[in-house]
Short mmCIF file of C-alpha atoms in Angstrom, two decimals:
data_model
loop_
_atom_site.label_atom_id
_atom_site.label_comp_id
_atom_site.label_asym_id
_atom_site.label_seq_id
_atom_site.Cartn_x
_atom_site.Cartn_y
_atom_site.Cartn_z
CA MET D 1 -13.13 -211.10 -73.49
CA CYS D 2 -12.84 -214.86 -73.03
CA LYS D 3 -9.95 -216.36 -75.05
CA LEU D 4 -10.74 -219.96 -74.20
CA LYS D 5 -13.28 -221.93 -72.22
CA LEU D 6 -11.58 -224.95 -70.73
CA ALA D 7 -12.74 -227.92 -68.68
CA VAL D 8 -10.28 -230.24 -66.93
CA ILE D 9 -11.70 -233.61 -65.88
CA GLY D 10 -9.87 -235.82 -63.38
CA SER D 11 -10.95 -239.46 -63.23
CA SER D 12 -9.62 -242.60 -61.60
CA GLY D 13 -11.10 -245.99 -60.67
CA ALA D 14 -14.62 -246.66 -62.00
CA GLY D 15 -14.33 -243.51 -64.12
CA LEU D 16 -14.47 -244.98 -67.62
CA PRO D 17 -18.16 -246.00 -67.65
CA ILE D 18 -19.03 -242.63 -66.10
CA LEU D 19 -17.09 -240.83 -68.81
CA ASN D 20 -19.03 -242.77 -71.43
CA SER D 21 -22.28 -241.59 -69.78
CA ILE D 22 -21.11 -237.98 -69.69
CA PHE D 23 -19.96 -237.93 -73.31
CA ARG D 24 -22.89 -239.90 -74.75
CA ASN D 25 -24.48 -237.68 -77.43
CA MET D 26 -22.30 -234.75 -76.38
CA PRO D 27 -22.51 -232.09 -79.09
CA ARG D 28 -19.48 -230.24 -80.35
CA LEU D 29 -18.72 -227.54 -77.81
CA ARG D 30 -17.17 -224.08 -78.07
CA GLY D 31 -14.35 -224.90 -75.69
CA ALA D 32 -11.78 -227.56 -74.91
CA ILE D 33 -11.75 -230.47 -72.48
CA VAL D 34 -8.58 -231.97 -71.00
CA LEU D 35 -9.09 -235.44 -69.52
CA ILE D 36 -6.75 -237.02 -67.00
CA GLN D 37 -7.82 -240.65 -66.57
CA HIS D 38 -5.68 -243.05 -64.53
CA MET D 39 -5.20 -246.05 -66.80
CA PRO D 40 -2.51 -248.33 -68.20
CA ALA D 41 -0.86 -247.07 -71.38
CA TYR D 42 -2.03 -249.97 -73.53
CA ILE D 43 -5.66 -248.82 -73.40
CA ASN D 44 -4.99 -245.12 -74.13
CA GLN D 45 -6.01 -245.47 -77.76
CA SER D 46 -9.12 -247.53 -77.07
CA VAL D 47 -10.27 -245.06 -74.43
CA ARG D 48 -9.90 -242.30 -77.03
CA ASP D 49 -11.75 -244.40 -79.60
CA ASN D 50 -14.57 -245.19 -77.15
CA LEU D 51 -15.14 -241.55 -76.27
CA ALA D 52 -14.98 -240.51 -79.91
CA VAL D 53 -17.92 -242.81 -80.64
CA HIS D 54 -20.07 -240.91 -78.16
CA THR D 55 -19.42 -237.27 -78.95
CA GLN D 56 -19.32 -234.90 -81.89
CA MET D 57 -16.22 -233.32 -80.40
CA THR D 58 -12.83 -234.32 -81.75
CA VAL D 59 -11.16 -236.67 -79.28
CA LYS D 60 -7.39 -237.14 -79.40
CA LEU D 61 -4.45 -238.19 -77.30
CA ALA D 62 -2.69 -235.03 -76.18
CA GLU D 63 0.58 -234.33 -77.95
CA GLN D 64 3.68 -232.48 -76.86
CA ASP D 65 3.51 -228.67 -77.11
CA GLU D 66 0.24 -228.50 -79.01
CA TRP D 67 -2.03 -225.48 -78.60
CA ILE D 68 -5.35 -226.18 -76.94
CA LYS D 69 -8.18 -225.59 -79.37
CA SER D 70 -11.91 -225.32 -79.03
CA GLY D 71 -13.98 -228.37 -79.96
CA ILE D 72 -11.36 -230.89 -78.89
CA VAL D 73 -11.14 -233.38 -76.02
CA TYR D 74 -7.49 -234.00 -75.12
CA VAL D 75 -6.88 -237.35 -73.42
CA ALA D 76 -3.68 -237.38 -71.34
CA PRO D 77 -1.44 -240.26 -72.41
CA SER D 78 -0.24 -242.58 -69.65
CA GLU D 79 3.28 -242.43 -68.19
CA LEU D 80 3.71 -238.68 -68.75
CA HIS D 81 2.50 -235.81 -66.61
CA LEU D 82 0.40 -233.28 -68.48
CA LYS D 83 0.80 -229.58 -67.72
CA ILE D 84 -1.08 -226.73 -69.31
CA VAL D 85 1.35 -223.91 -70.03
CA SER D 86 -0.10 -220.38 -69.93
CA ASN D 87 -3.54 -222.04 -69.84
CA LEU D 88 -3.27 -222.58 -73.59
CA ARG D 89 -0.67 -225.19 -74.43
CA ILE D 90 -0.10 -228.84 -73.59
CA HIS D 91 3.24 -229.79 -72.12
CA LEU D 92 3.98 -233.46 -71.48
CA VAL D 93 6.75 -234.23 -69.05
CA GLY D 94 8.23 -237.45 -67.70
CA GLY D 95 9.13 -237.91 -64.09
CA GLU D 96 8.27 -239.57 -60.84
CA LYS D 97 4.74 -240.61 -60.08
CA VAL D 98 2.77 -238.10 -58.02
CA ASN D 99 0.18 -239.58 -55.65
CA TYR D 100 1.22 -243.01 -57.06
CA VAL D 101 0.19 -242.05 -60.61
CA CYS D 102 1.46 -240.58 -63.83
CA PRO D 103 -0.21 -238.55 -65.20
CA SER D 104 -1.41 -236.94 -62.01
CA ILE D 105 -4.67 -235.00 -61.87
CA ASP D 106 -3.09 -232.63 -59.35
CA VAL D 107 -0.15 -231.86 -61.64
CA ALA D 108 -2.47 -230.98 -64.53
CA MET D 109 -4.93 -228.90 -62.53
CA LYS D 110 -2.25 -227.08 -60.55
CA SER D 111 -0.50 -226.02 -63.76
CA LEU D 112 -3.39 -223.66 -64.50
CA THR D 113 -3.05 -220.01 -63.53
CA ARG D 114 -5.52 -217.25 -62.81
CA ASP D 115 -6.40 -215.52 -66.07
CA SER D 116 -9.37 -213.27 -66.68
CA GLU D 117 -9.45 -214.38 -70.33
CA ILE D 118 -9.72 -218.11 -69.60
CA ARG D 119 -12.84 -219.67 -68.06
CA VAL D 120 -11.98 -222.88 -66.26
CA LEU D 121 -14.24 -225.68 -65.07
CA GLY D 122 -12.68 -228.40 -62.92
CA ILE D 123 -14.45 -231.74 -62.56
CA LEU D 124 -13.56 -234.70 -60.34
CA LEU D 125 -15.21 -238.03 -61.05
CA SER D 126 -14.46 -241.13 -59.01
CA GLY D 127 -11.56 -242.95 -57.46
CA ILE D 128 -9.58 -243.69 -54.35
CA GLY D 129 -6.79 -241.63 -52.83
CA ASP D 130 -5.89 -237.98 -52.99
CA ASP D 131 -4.94 -237.30 -56.57
CA GLY D 132 -7.11 -234.41 -57.72
CA VAL D 133 -8.08 -233.07 -54.30
CA GLN D 134 -5.42 -230.35 -54.25
CA GLY D 135 -5.88 -229.73 -57.95
CA ILE D 136 -9.60 -229.05 -57.75
CA GLY D 137 -8.91 -226.75 -54.78
CA HIS D 138 -6.38 -224.89 -56.90
CA ILE D 139 -8.93 -224.39 -59.68
CA LYS D 140 -11.37 -222.95 -57.17
CA ARG D 141 -8.68 -220.62 -55.79
CA ILE D 142 -7.86 -219.23 -59.24
CA GLY D 143 -11.49 -218.42 -59.86
CA GLY D 144 -12.70 -221.52 -61.67
CA GLU D 145 -15.94 -223.41 -61.13
CA THR D 146 -15.61 -226.86 -59.55
CA ILE D 147 -17.81 -229.95 -59.71
CA ALA D 148 -17.60 -233.42 -58.15
CA LEU D 149 -19.53 -236.53 -59.12
CA GLU D 150 -22.22 -237.53 -56.66
CA LYS D 151 -21.32 -240.47 -54.45
CA LYS D 152 -24.21 -242.71 -55.47
CA ALA D 153 -23.02 -242.70 -59.10
CA THR D 154 -19.80 -244.55 -58.33
CA SER D 155 -18.51 -247.57 -56.42
CA ILE D 156 -15.39 -245.59 -55.38
CA GLY D 157 -16.21 -242.20 -53.91
CA GLY D 158 -13.26 -241.58 -51.60
CA LEU D 159 -11.59 -239.02 -53.84
CA THR D 160 -14.63 -236.80 -54.28
CA ASP D 161 -15.62 -237.19 -50.60
CA GLU D 162 -12.32 -235.65 -49.59
CA ALA D 163 -12.56 -232.81 -52.12
CA VAL D 164 -16.05 -231.98 -50.89
CA ALA D 165 -15.00 -232.20 -47.24
CA MET D 166 -12.14 -229.78 -47.91
CA GLY D 167 -14.59 -227.23 -49.33
CA HIS D 168 -13.06 -227.38 -52.81
CA VAL D 169 -16.27 -228.25 -54.67
CA ASP D 170 -18.98 -225.81 -55.77
CA SER D 171 -21.49 -228.44 -56.88
CA VAL D 172 -22.04 -232.19 -56.55
CA MET D 173 -23.74 -233.64 -59.62
CA SER D 174 -24.93 -236.79 -61.40
CA PRO D 175 -23.24 -237.77 -64.71
CA GLU D 176 -26.16 -236.27 -66.62
CA GLN D 177 -25.89 -233.00 -64.71
CA ILE D 178 -22.14 -232.90 -65.35
CA ARG D 179 -22.83 -233.35 -69.05
CA ASP D 180 -25.27 -230.42 -68.91
CA ALA D 181 -22.77 -228.33 -66.94
CA LEU D 182 -20.11 -228.94 -69.61
CA ILE D 183 -22.53 -227.85 -72.34
CA ARG D 184 -23.52 -224.79 -70.30
CA HIS D 185 -19.94 -223.83 -69.41
CA LEU D 186 -18.36 -224.32 -72.84
CA GLY D 187 -21.40 -223.63 -75.01
CA ARG D 188 -22.54 -225.43 -78.11
CA GLU D 189 -20.61 -224.84 -81.29
CA THR D 190 -22.85 -223.87 -84.17
CA GLY D 191 -22.26 -224.20 -87.90
CA LYS D 192 -19.46 -226.79 -87.89
CA PRO D 193 -21.02 -230.11 -86.95
CA ASP D 194 -18.49 -232.89 -86.49
CA ALA D 195 -15.65 -230.94 -88.13
CA GLY D 196 -12.25 -232.55 -87.73
CA LYS D 197 -13.55 -235.76 -86.20
CA GLN D 198 -12.03 -237.88 -88.92
CA SER D 199 -8.55 -236.48 -88.34
CA ALA D 200 -8.41 -237.44 -84.69
CA LYS D 201 -5.52 -239.64 -83.58
CA MET K 1 -13.23 -256.70 -78.60
CA LYS K 2 -12.02 -259.62 -76.49
CA ASP K 3 -14.64 -261.90 -74.94
CA THR K 4 -12.56 -263.63 -72.27
CA VAL K 5 -13.01 -263.14 -68.54
CA MET K 6 -11.08 -264.68 -65.65
CA VAL K 7 -12.73 -264.87 -62.25
CA VAL K 8 -10.22 -265.07 -59.40
CA ASP K 9 -12.08 -266.07 -56.25
CA ASP K 10 -11.78 -268.87 -53.71
CA ASP K 11 -15.56 -269.05 -53.25
CA PRO K 12 -16.86 -271.90 -55.49
CA MET K 13 -20.44 -270.58 -55.33
CA LEU K 14 -19.32 -267.20 -56.62
CA GLN K 15 -17.38 -268.87 -59.43
CA VAL K 16 -20.45 -270.86 -60.48
CA THR K 17 -22.73 -267.83 -60.31
CA VAL K 18 -20.47 -265.52 -62.32
CA ARG K 19 -19.79 -268.27 -64.87
CA ARG K 20 -23.52 -268.82 -65.39
CA ILE K 21 -24.22 -265.09 -65.77
CA LEU K 22 -21.36 -264.35 -68.15
CA GLU K 23 -21.68 -267.53 -70.25
CA SER K 24 -25.32 -266.64 -70.84
CA ALA K 25 -23.99 -263.36 -72.25
CA ASN K 26 -21.80 -265.37 -74.68
CA LEU K 27 -18.55 -264.63 -72.90
CA LYS K 28 -15.75 -267.16 -72.32
CA ILE K 29 -14.98 -267.70 -68.66
CA THR K 30 -11.94 -269.04 -66.84
CA THR K 31 -12.25 -269.52 -63.09
CA VAL K 32 -9.35 -269.91 -60.66
CA ASP K 33 -9.35 -270.03 -56.89
CA SER K 34 -6.10 -268.27 -56.02
CA GLY K 35 -3.76 -265.48 -56.96
CA GLU K 36 -1.06 -268.00 -57.79
CA ALA K 37 -3.36 -269.75 -60.27
CA CYS K 38 -4.29 -266.39 -61.83
CA ILE K 39 -0.62 -265.59 -62.43
CA ARG K 40 -0.08 -269.01 -64.02
CA GLU K 41 -3.03 -268.43 -66.37
CA VAL K 42 -1.68 -265.05 -67.46
CA GLU K 43 1.83 -266.49 -67.88
CA ASN K 44 0.23 -269.15 -70.10
CA GLY K 45 -1.28 -266.49 -72.34
CA PHE K 46 -4.61 -265.42 -70.87
CA GLU K 47 -5.68 -261.97 -72.06
CA GLY K 48 -8.99 -260.37 -71.16
CA LEU K 49 -10.85 -258.98 -68.20
CA ILE K 50 -9.67 -260.20 -64.78
CA LEU K 51 -12.24 -259.99 -61.98
CA MET K 52 -10.21 -260.17 -58.79
CA ASP K 53 -11.36 -260.92 -55.27
CA ILE K 54 -9.37 -259.30 -52.46
CA MET K 55 -9.35 -261.78 -49.59
CA MET K 56 -8.04 -265.19 -50.64
CA PRO K 57 -5.81 -267.76 -48.94
CA GLY K 58 -2.15 -267.31 -49.92
CA MET K 59 -1.71 -264.28 -52.13
CA ASP K 60 -4.51 -261.78 -51.74
CA GLY K 61 -5.86 -259.76 -54.65
CA TRP K 62 -3.50 -256.83 -54.12
CA ASP K 63 -0.41 -259.09 -53.95
CA THR K 64 -1.57 -260.84 -57.10
CA ILE K 65 -1.96 -257.60 -59.03
CA GLN K 66 1.39 -256.29 -57.76
CA THR K 67 3.04 -259.51 -58.96
CA LEU K 68 1.40 -259.20 -62.38
CA VAL K 69 2.70 -255.62 -62.59
CA ASP K 70 6.20 -256.54 -61.40
CA LYS K 71 6.42 -259.40 -63.91
CA GLY K 72 5.18 -257.20 -66.76
CA LEU K 73 2.10 -259.38 -67.24
CA VAL K 74 -0.68 -256.79 -67.08
CA LYS K 75 -0.53 -255.76 -70.72
CA GLY K 76 -3.50 -257.07 -72.66
CA ASN K 77 -5.60 -257.32 -69.53
CA ILE K 78 -8.04 -255.11 -67.70
CA ILE K 79 -8.26 -255.69 -63.97
CA CYS K 80 -11.34 -254.92 -61.87
CA MET K 81 -11.86 -255.86 -58.25
CA LEU K 82 -14.93 -258.02 -57.57
CA THR K 83 -15.41 -258.12 -53.84
CA GLY K 84 -17.79 -258.08 -50.93
CA LYS K 85 -15.56 -255.62 -49.11
CA GLU K 86 -17.48 -252.36 -48.83
CA THR K 87 -14.63 -249.91 -49.34
CA PRO K 88 -11.24 -250.27 -50.99
CA ASP K 89 -8.27 -250.31 -48.62
CA GLU K 90 -5.10 -248.25 -48.80
CA ARG K 91 -3.27 -250.74 -50.98
CA MET K 92 -5.48 -249.91 -53.92
CA LYS K 93 -4.00 -246.40 -53.99
CA MET K 94 -0.63 -247.75 -55.11
CA LEU K 95 -2.19 -249.89 -57.83
CA LYS K 96 -4.87 -247.53 -59.09
CA GLU K 97 -3.32 -247.13 -62.52
CA TYR K 98 -3.91 -250.84 -63.09
CA ILE K 99 -7.31 -251.34 -61.42
CA LEU K 100 -10.09 -249.84 -63.45
CA ASP K 101 -13.05 -250.59 -61.18
CA TYR K 102 -14.16 -251.84 -57.82
CA ILE K 103 -17.31 -253.91 -58.29
CA ARG K 104 -19.08 -254.86 -55.10
CA LYS K 105 -20.98 -258.09 -54.45
CA PRO K 106 -23.89 -258.56 -54.57
CA PHE K 107 -24.57 -256.92 -57.91
CA ASP K 108 -27.42 -256.47 -60.33
CA GLN K 109 -26.94 -259.12 -63.03
CA GLN K 110 -27.75 -257.00 -66.05
CA GLN K 111 -25.69 -254.04 -64.85
CA PHE K 112 -22.82 -256.45 -64.17
CA VAL K 113 -22.97 -257.92 -67.67
CA ASN K 114 -23.10 -254.44 -69.20
CA LEU K 115 -20.10 -253.33 -67.15
CA VAL K 116 -18.08 -256.42 -68.07
CA LYS K 117 -18.80 -255.86 -71.77
CA GLU K 118 -17.93 -252.18 -71.45
CA TYR K 119 -14.52 -253.01 -69.99
CA LEU K 120 -13.89 -255.73 -72.58
CA SER K 121 -14.52 -253.12 -75.26
CA PHE K 122 -11.28 -251.40 -74.25
CA LEU K 123 -9.24 -254.48 -75.21
#
């Protein structure tokens, strides 16, 4: 039996407009999404607010030690690494930058463990550098499905190029296809449209 | 949403072109021709979207952003590169938390305006 369906999205430069495309008209899903976006701390809240406009899912900044729940998009706050403990709980931890960033996509993705009761989808969008390449490989190794954004959809494709070249990526997709893959992987929630949206932080 | 954009580029033609495009979209434009002038504008209170060229005489775009970061001046601004250079170089890796996009010249005018407005919506 599947306890939780989880998607972890790693995104860096040029990722915000792509995220808006992916989440535009996104229904409430029967699973959770954790988003690691490289960004300065002072736009954390507006990034949350922007995404919340597009989707029926609850969108919130991730908080220390909270349990991951279905129907929620957790946005990693800047200046803390985000780990997922036992595949079910958020843990925020300070520390040195990894791959020049904090939070690091690699740190979040590599905190996941193989678990037959958790279905994991790892997605890499756009950016420069290495952060996320090892992480998406880790998700593939623990039995998760992995997706990278197609190169023509971004002005900065170095990150996904490397992940694909390393053999870490199952599928290369457009933003629209990634949106469909999220819906397919997590499933649509029925019966509770827009529940909890107003309480998002 | 803020409506102010600073173009940092030593090419006067580029400054004129971007000013015309963005002013026609009802945005307020400041143009400067060097990294040093950009830093002065931010020190004097500019807040908005900064469109930064890479190759400029004196401080290049990367040095300029690093100085803004070191001086604690990035808050209240969103920085995107606006450049003819095809691919970002290694120095962007160290600054990627502060650079939200890498827009290449030439660009489609309407897509450019939409992107600028999208980034301003985060401020």
